[in-house]
PDB file of C-alpha atoms in Angstrom:
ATOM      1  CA  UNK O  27     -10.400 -21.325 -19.708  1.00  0.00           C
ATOM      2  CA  UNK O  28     -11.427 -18.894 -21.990  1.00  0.00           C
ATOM      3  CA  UNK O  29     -12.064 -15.076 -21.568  1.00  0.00           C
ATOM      4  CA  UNK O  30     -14.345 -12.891 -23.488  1.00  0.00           C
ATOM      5  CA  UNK O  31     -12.869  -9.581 -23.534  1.00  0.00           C
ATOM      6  CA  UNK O  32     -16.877  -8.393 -23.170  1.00  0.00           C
ATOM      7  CA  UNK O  33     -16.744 -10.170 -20.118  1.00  0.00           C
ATOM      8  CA  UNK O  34     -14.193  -8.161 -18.344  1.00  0.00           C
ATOM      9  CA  UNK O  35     -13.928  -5.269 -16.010  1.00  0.00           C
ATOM     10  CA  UNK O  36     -12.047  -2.445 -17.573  1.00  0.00           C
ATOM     11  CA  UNK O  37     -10.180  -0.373 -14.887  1.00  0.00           C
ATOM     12  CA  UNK O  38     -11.341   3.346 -15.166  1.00  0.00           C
ATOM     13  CA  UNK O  39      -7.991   4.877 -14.484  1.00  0.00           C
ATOM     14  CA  UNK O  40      -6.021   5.182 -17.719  1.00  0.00           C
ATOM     15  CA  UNK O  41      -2.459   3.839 -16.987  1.00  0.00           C
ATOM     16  CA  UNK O  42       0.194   3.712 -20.654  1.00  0.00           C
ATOM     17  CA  UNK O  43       0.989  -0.241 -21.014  1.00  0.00           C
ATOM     18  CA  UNK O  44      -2.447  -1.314 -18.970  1.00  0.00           C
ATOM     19  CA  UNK O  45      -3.280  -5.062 -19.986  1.00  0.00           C
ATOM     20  CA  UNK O  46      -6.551  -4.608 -20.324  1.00  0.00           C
ATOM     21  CA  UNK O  47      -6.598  -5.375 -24.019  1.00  0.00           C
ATOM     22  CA  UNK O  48      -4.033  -8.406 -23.842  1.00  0.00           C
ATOM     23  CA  UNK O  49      -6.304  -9.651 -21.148  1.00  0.00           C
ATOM     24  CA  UNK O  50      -7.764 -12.874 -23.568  1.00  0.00           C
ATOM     25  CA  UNK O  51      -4.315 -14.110 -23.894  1.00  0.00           C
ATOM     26  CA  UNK O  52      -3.036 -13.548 -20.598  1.00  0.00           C
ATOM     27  CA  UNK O  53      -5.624 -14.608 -18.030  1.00  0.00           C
ATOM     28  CA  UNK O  54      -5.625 -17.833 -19.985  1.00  0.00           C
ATOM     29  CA  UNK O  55      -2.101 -19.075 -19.308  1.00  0.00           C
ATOM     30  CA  UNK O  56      -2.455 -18.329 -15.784  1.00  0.00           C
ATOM     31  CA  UNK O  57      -3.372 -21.851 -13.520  1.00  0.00           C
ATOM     32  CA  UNK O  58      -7.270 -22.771 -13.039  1.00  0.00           C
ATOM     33  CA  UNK O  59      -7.314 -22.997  -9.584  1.00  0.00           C
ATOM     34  CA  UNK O  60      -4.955 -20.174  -8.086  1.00  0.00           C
ATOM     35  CA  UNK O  61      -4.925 -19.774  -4.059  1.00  0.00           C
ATOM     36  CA  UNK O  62      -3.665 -16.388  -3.901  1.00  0.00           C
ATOM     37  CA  UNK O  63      -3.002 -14.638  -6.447  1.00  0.00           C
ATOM     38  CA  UNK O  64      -0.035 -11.804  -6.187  1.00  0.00           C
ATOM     39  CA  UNK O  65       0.162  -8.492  -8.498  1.00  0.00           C
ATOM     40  CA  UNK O  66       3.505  -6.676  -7.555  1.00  0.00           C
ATOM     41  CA  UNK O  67       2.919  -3.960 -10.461  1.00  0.00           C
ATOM     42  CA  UNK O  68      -1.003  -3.334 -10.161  1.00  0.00           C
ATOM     43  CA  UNK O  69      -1.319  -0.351 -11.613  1.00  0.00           C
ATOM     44  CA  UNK O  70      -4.212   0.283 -12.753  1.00  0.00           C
ATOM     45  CA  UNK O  71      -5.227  -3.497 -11.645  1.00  0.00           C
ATOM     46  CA  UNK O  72      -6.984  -4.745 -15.141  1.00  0.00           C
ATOM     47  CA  UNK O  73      -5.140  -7.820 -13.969  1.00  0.00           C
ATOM     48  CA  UNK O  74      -6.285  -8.084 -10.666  1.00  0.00           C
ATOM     49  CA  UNK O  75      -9.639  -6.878 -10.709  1.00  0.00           C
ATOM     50  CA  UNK O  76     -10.119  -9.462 -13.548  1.00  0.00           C
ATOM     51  CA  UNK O  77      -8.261 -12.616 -11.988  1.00  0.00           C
ATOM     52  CA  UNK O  78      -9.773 -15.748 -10.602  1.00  0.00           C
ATOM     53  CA  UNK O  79      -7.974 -16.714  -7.393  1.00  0.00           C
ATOM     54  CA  UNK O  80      -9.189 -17.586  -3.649  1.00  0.00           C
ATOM     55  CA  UNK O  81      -7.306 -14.813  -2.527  1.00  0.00           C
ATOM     56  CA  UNK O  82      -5.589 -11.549  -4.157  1.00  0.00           C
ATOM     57  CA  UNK O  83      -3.403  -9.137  -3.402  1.00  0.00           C
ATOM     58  CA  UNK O  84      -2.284  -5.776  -5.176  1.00  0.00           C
ATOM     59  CA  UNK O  85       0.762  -4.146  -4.746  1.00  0.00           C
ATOM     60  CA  UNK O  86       2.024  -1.109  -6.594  1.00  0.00           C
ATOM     61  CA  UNK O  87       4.724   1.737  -5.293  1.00  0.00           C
ATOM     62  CA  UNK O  88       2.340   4.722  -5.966  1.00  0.00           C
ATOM     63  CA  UNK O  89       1.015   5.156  -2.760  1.00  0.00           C
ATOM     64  CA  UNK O  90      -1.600   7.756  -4.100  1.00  0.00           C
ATOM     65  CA  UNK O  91      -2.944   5.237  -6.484  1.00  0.00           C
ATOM     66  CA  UNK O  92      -3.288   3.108  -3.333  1.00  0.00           C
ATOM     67  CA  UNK O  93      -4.633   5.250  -1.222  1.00  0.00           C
ATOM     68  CA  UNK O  94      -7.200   5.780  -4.523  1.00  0.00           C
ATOM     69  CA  UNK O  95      -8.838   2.100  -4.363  1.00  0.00           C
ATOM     70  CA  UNK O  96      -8.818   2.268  -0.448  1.00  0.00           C
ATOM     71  CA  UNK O  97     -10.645   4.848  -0.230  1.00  0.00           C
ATOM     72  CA  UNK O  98     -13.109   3.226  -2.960  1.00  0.00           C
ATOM     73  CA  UNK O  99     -13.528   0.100  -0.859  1.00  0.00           C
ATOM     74  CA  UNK O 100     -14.053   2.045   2.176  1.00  0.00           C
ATOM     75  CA  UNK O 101     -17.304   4.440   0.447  1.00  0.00           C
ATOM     76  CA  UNK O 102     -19.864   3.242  -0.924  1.00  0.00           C
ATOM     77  CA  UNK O 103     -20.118   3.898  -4.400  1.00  0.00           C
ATOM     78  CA  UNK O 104     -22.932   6.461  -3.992  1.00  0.00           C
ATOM     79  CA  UNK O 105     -21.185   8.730  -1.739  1.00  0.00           C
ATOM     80  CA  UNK O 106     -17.928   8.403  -4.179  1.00  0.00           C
ATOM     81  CA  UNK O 107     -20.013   9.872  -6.709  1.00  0.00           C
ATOM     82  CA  UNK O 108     -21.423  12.574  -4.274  1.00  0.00           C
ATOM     83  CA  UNK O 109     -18.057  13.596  -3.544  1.00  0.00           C
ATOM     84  CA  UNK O 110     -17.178  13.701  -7.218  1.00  0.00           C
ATOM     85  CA  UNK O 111     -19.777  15.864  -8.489  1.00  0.00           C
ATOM     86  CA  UNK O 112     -19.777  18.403  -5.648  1.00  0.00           C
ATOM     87  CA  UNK O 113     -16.247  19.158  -6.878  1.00  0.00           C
ATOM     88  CA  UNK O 114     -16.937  19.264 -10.601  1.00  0.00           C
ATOM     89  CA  UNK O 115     -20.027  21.783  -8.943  1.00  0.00           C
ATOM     90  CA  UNK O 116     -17.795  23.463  -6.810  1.00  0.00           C
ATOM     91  CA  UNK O 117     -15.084  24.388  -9.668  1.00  0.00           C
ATOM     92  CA  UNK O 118     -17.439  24.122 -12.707  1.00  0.00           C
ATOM     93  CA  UNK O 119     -15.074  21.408 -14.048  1.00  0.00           C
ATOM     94  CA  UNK O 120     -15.435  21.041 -17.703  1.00  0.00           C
ATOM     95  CA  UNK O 121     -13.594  20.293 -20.979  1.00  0.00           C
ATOM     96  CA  UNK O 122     -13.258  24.005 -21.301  1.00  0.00           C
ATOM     97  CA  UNK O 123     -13.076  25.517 -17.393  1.00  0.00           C
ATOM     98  CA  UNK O 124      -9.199  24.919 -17.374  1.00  0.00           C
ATOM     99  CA  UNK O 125      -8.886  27.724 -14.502  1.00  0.00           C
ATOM    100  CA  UNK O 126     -11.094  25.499 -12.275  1.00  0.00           C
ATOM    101  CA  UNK O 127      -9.242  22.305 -12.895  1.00  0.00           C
ATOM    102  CA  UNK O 128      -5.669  24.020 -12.122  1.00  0.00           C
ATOM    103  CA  UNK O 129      -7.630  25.606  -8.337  1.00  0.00           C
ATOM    104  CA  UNK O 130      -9.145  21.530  -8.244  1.00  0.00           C
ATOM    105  CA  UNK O 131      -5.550  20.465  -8.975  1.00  0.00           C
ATOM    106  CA  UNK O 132      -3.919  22.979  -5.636  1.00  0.00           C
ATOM    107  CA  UNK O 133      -6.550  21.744  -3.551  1.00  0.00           C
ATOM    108  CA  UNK O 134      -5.642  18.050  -3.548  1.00  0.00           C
ATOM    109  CA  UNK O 135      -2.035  18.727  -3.625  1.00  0.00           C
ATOM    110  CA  UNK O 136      -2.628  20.550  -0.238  1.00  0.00           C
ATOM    111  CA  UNK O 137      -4.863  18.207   1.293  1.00  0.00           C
ATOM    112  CA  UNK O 138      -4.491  14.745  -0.516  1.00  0.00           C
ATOM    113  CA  UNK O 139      -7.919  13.512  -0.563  1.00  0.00           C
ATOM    114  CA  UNK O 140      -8.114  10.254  -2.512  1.00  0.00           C
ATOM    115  CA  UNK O 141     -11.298  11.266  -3.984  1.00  0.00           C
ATOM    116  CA  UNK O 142     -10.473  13.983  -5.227  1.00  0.00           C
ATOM    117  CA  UNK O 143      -7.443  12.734  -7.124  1.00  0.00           C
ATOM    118  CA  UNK O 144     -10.065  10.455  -9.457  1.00  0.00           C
ATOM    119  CA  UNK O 145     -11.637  13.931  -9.813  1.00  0.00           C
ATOM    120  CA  UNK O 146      -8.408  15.279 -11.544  1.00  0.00           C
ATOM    121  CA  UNK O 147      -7.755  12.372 -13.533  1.00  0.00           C
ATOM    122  CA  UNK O 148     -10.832  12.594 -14.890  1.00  0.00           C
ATOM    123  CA  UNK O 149     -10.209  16.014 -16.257  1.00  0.00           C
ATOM    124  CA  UNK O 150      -6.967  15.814 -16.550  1.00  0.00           C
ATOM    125  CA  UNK O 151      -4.842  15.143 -20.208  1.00  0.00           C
ATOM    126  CA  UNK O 152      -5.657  11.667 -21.773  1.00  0.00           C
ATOM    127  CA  UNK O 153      -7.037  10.972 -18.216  1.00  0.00           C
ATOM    128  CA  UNK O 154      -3.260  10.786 -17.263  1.00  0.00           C
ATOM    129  CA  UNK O 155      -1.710  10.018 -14.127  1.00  0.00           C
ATOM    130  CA  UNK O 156       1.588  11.288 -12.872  1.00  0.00           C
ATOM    131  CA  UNK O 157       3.195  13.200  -9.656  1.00  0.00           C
ATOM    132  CA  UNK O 158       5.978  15.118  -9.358  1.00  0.00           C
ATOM    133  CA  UNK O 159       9.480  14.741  -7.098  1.00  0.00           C
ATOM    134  CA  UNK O 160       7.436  16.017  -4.149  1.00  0.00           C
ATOM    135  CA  UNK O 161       4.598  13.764  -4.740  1.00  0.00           C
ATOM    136  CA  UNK O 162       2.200  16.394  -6.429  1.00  0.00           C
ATOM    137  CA  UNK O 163       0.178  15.741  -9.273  1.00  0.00           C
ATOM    138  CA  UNK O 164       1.429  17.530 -12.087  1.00  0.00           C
ATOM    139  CA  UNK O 165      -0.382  16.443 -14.988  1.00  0.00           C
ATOM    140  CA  UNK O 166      -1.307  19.333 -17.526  1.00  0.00           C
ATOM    141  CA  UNK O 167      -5.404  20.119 -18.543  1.00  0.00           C
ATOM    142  CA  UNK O 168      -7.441  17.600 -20.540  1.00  0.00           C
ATOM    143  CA  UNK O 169      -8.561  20.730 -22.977  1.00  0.00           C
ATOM    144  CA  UNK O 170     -11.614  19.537 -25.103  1.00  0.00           C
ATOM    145  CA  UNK O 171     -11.143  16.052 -24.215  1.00  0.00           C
ATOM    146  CA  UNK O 172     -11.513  15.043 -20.508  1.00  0.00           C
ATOM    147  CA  UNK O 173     -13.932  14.868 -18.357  1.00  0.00           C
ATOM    148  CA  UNK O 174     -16.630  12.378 -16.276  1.00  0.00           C
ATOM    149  CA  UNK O 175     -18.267  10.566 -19.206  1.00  0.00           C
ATOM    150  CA  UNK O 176     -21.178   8.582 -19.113  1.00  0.00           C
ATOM    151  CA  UNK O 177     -18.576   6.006 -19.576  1.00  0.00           C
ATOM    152  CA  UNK O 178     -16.238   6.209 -17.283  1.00  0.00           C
ATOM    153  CA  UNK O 179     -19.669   6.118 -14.729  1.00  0.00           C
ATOM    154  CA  UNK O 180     -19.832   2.821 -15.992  1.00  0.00           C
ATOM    155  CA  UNK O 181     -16.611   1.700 -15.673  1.00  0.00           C
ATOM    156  CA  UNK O 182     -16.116   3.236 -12.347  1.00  0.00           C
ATOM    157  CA  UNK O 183     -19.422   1.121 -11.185  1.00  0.00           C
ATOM    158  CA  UNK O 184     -18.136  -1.915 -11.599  1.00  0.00           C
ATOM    159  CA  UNK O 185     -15.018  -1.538 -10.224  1.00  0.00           C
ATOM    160  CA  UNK O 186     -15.804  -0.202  -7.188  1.00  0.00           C
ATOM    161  CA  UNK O 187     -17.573  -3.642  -6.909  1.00  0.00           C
ATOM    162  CA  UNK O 188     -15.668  -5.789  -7.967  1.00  0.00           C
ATOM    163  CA  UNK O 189     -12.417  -4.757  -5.585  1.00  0.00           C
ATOM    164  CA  UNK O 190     -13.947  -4.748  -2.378  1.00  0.00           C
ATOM    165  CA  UNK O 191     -12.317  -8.226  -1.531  1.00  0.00           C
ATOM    166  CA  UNK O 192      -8.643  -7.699  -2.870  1.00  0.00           C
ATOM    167  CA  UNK O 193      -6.189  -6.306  -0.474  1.00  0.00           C
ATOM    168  CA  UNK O 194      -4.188  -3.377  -1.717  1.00  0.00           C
ATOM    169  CA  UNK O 195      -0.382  -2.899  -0.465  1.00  0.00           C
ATOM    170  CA  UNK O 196       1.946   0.151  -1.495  1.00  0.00           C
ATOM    171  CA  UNK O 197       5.134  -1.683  -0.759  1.00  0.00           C
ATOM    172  CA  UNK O 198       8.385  -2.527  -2.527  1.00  0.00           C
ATOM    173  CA  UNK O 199       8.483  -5.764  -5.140  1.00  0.00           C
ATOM    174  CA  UNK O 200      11.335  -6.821  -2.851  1.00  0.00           C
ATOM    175  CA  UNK O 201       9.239  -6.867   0.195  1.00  0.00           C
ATOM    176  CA  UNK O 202       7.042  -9.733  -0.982  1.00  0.00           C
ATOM    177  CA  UNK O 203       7.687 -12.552   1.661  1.00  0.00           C
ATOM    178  CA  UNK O 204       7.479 -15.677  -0.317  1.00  0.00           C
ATOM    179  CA  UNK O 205       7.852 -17.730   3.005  1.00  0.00           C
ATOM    180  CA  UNK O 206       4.147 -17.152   3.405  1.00  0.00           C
ATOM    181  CA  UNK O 207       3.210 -18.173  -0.463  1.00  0.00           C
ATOM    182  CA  UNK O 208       2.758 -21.891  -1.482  1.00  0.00           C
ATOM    183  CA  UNK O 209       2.652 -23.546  -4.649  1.00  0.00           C
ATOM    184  CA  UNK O 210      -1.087 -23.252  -5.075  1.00  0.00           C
ATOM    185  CA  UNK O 211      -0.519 -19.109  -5.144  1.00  0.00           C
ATOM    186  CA  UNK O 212       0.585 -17.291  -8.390  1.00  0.00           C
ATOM    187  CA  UNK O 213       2.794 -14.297  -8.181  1.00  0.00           C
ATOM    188  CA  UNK O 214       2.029 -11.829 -11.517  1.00  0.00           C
ATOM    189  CA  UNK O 215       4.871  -9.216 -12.300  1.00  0.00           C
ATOM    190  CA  UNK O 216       4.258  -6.507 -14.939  1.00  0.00           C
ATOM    191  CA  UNK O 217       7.007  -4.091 -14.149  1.00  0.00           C
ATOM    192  CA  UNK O 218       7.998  -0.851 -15.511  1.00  0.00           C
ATOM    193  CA  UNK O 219      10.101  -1.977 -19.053  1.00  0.00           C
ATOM    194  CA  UNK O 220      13.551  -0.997 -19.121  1.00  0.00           C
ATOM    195  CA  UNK O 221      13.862  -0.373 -22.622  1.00  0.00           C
ATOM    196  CA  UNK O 222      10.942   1.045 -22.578  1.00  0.00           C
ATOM    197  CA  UNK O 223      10.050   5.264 -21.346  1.00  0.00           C
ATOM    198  CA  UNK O 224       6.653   4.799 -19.732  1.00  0.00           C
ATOM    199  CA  UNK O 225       7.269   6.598 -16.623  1.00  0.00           C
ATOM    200  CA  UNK O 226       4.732   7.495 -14.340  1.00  0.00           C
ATOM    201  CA  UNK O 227       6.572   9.204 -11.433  1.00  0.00           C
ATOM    202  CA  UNK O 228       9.318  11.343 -12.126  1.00  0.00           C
ATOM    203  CA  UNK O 229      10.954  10.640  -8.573  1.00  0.00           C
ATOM    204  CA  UNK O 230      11.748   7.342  -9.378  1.00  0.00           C
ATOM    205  CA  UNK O 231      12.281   5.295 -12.465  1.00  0.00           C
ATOM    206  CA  UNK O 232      12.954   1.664 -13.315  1.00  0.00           C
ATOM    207  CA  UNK O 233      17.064   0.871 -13.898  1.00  0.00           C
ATOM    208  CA  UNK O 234      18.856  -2.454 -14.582  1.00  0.00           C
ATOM    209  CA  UNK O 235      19.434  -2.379 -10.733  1.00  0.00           C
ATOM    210  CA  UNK O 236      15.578  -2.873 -10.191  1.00  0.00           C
ATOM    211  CA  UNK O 237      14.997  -5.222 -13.108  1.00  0.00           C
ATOM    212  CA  UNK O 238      17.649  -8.078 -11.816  1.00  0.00           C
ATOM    213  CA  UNK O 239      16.515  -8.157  -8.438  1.00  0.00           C
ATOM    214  CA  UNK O 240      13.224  -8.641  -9.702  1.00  0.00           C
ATOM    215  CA  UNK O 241      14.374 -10.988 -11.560  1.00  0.00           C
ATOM    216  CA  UNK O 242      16.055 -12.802  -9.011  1.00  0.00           C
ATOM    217  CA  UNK O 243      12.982 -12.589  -7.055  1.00  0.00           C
ATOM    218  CA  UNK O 244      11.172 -14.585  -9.464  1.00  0.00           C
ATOM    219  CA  UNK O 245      14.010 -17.027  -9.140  1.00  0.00           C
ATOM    220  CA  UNK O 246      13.824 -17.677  -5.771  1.00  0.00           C
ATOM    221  CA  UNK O 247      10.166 -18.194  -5.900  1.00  0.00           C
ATOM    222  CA  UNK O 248      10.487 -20.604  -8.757  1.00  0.00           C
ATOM    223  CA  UNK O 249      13.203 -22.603  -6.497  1.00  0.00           C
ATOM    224  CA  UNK O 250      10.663 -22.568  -3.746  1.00  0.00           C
ATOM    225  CA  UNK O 251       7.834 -24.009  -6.288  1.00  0.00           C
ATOM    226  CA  UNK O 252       5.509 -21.097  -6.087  1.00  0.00           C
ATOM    227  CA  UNK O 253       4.714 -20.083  -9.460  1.00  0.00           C
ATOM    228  CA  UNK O 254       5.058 -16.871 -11.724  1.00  0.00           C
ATOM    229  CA  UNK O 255       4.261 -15.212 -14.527  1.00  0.00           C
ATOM    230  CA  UNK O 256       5.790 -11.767 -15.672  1.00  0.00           C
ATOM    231  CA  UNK O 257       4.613  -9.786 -18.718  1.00  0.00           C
ATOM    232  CA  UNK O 258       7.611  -7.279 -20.036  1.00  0.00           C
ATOM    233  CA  UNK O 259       8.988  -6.655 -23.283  1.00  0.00           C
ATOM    234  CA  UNK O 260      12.608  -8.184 -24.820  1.00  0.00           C
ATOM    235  CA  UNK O 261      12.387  -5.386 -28.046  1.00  0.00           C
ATOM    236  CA  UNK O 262      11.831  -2.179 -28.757  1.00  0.00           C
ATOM    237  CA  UNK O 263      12.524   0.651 -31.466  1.00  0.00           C
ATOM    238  CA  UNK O 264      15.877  -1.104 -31.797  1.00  0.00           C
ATOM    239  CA  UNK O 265      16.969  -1.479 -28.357  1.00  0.00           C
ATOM    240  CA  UNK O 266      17.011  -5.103 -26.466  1.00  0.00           C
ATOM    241  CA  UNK O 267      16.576  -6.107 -23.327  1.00  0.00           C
ATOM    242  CA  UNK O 268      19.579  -8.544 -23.024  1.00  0.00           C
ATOM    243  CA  UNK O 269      19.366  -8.701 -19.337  1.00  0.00           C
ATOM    244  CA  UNK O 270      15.864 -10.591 -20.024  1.00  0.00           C
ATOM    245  CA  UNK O 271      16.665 -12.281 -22.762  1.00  0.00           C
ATOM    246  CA  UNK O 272      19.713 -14.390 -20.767  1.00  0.00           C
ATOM    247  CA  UNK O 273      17.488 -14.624 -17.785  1.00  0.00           C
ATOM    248  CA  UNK O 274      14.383 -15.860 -19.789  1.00  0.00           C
ATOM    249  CA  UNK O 275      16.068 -18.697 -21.531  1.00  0.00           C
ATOM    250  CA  UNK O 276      15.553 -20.852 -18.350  1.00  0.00           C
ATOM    251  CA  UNK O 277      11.757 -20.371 -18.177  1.00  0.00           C
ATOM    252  CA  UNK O 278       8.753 -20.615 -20.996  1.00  0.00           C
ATOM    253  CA  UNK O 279       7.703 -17.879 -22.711  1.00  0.00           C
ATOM    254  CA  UNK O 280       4.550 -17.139 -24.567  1.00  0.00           C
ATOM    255  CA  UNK O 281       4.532 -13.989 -27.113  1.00  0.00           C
ATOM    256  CA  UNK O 282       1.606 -11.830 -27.215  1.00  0.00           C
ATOM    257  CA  UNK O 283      -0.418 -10.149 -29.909  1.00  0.00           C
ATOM    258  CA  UNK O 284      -0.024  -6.436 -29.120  1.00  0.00           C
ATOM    259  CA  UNK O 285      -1.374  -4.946 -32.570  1.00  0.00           C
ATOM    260  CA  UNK O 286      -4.809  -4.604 -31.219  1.00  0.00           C
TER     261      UNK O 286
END
């Protein structure tokens, strides 16, 4: 099946290593007819808001960013973008007000609202995404460069849409209970990469630990004839991912054009 990347929903939060551009090569590979379909890593879910399955499900550890597309599903998209422009009102967000984005900033870390962590992101640097050990958002002012764009409107549109069917999960990879998946269902891994530094939360990080129990997790599914597929990297800037490359040598792999 081919996919036209004109055709796709790009995810309006701005995650380092999203797959939104690799989508034409990936969604391919994956099975035609998927029952469920299984993100562990969602992220910023280019993958799953983008998939073709019966059923999907999207998992990812940063509870905030969960609590994020909840809270989308659950308002309709008029009244998300009531809420986000009485804030950008109320602090006279701009690329230049960074005074009012640092009071917009204390706000949410006192009272958490989902809503008005897309506000921050949206004004924040690069549109980045990142909390601190206490599970405050940290990330520094967007200065002449962020802020709620005509197309991030857009892109915020349609995927508000499009989600309102997936189920979202903030849960560990290793809670995934593959007594309840069958071999119809597709599980779809994109961890953090070892060798790698994309880090999004500084109270946690990804360790060989982590990356061999997800790899044995993948194992076990295979032996139970449920399939996978896990996007990662085996090199980079000279260091190599030997753990992966041993464990790979079992399963087939499929390199992918990353020099957009």
């Amino acid at each position: 099946m081919e996919f036209k990347k004109e055709e796709l929903i790009k995810s309006p939060l701005n995650y380092t290593g999203g797959k939104f551009k690799l989508l034409p090569q990936i969604l391919p590979l994956f099975p035609d007819n998927i029952n469920t379909f299984v993100d562990l890593f969602t992220g910023g879910c280019n993958v799953g808001v983008n998939v073709k399955a019966n059923k999907i499900i999207c998992n990812d550890y940063m509870s905030q960013i969960i609590d994020l597309y909840k809270s989308w599903q659950n308002n309709k998209s008029e009244d998300v973008y009531k809420h986000m422009f009485m804030r950008i009102n109320q602090f006279n967000l701009s690329k230049e007000n960074k005074e009012g984005y640092l009071q917009m900033r204390e706000l949410y870390n006192k009272e958490k609202n989902p809503l008005d962590l897309y506000v921050l992101i949206c004004y924040s640097f690069n549109n980045s995404i990142r909390f601190n050990s206490k599970g405050e958002f940290n990330i520094a002012f967007g200065k002449d460069r962020s802020d709620f764009n005509i197309a991030l409107q857009d892109r915020l549109s349609l995927f508000i849409e499009k989600i309102k069917n997936i189920k979202f999960f903030d849960k560990s990879f290793e809670c995934i209970n593959l007594n309840k998946l069958k071999k119809d269902d597709l599980i779809y891994a994109d961890p953090p990469y070892l060798i790698t530094v994309a880090n999004y939360n500084e109270n946690g990080g990804w360790n060989e630990d982590l990356e061999v129990k997800l790899l044995n997790k993948l194992d076990e599914a295979n032996s139970k004839d449920i399939k996978f597929a896990l996007s990662n990297v085996l090199e980079h800037k000279g260091k190599s991912n030997d753990i992966l490359k041993d464990w790979s040598k079992k399963y087939n792999i499929h390199y992918l054009n990353y020099n957009y």
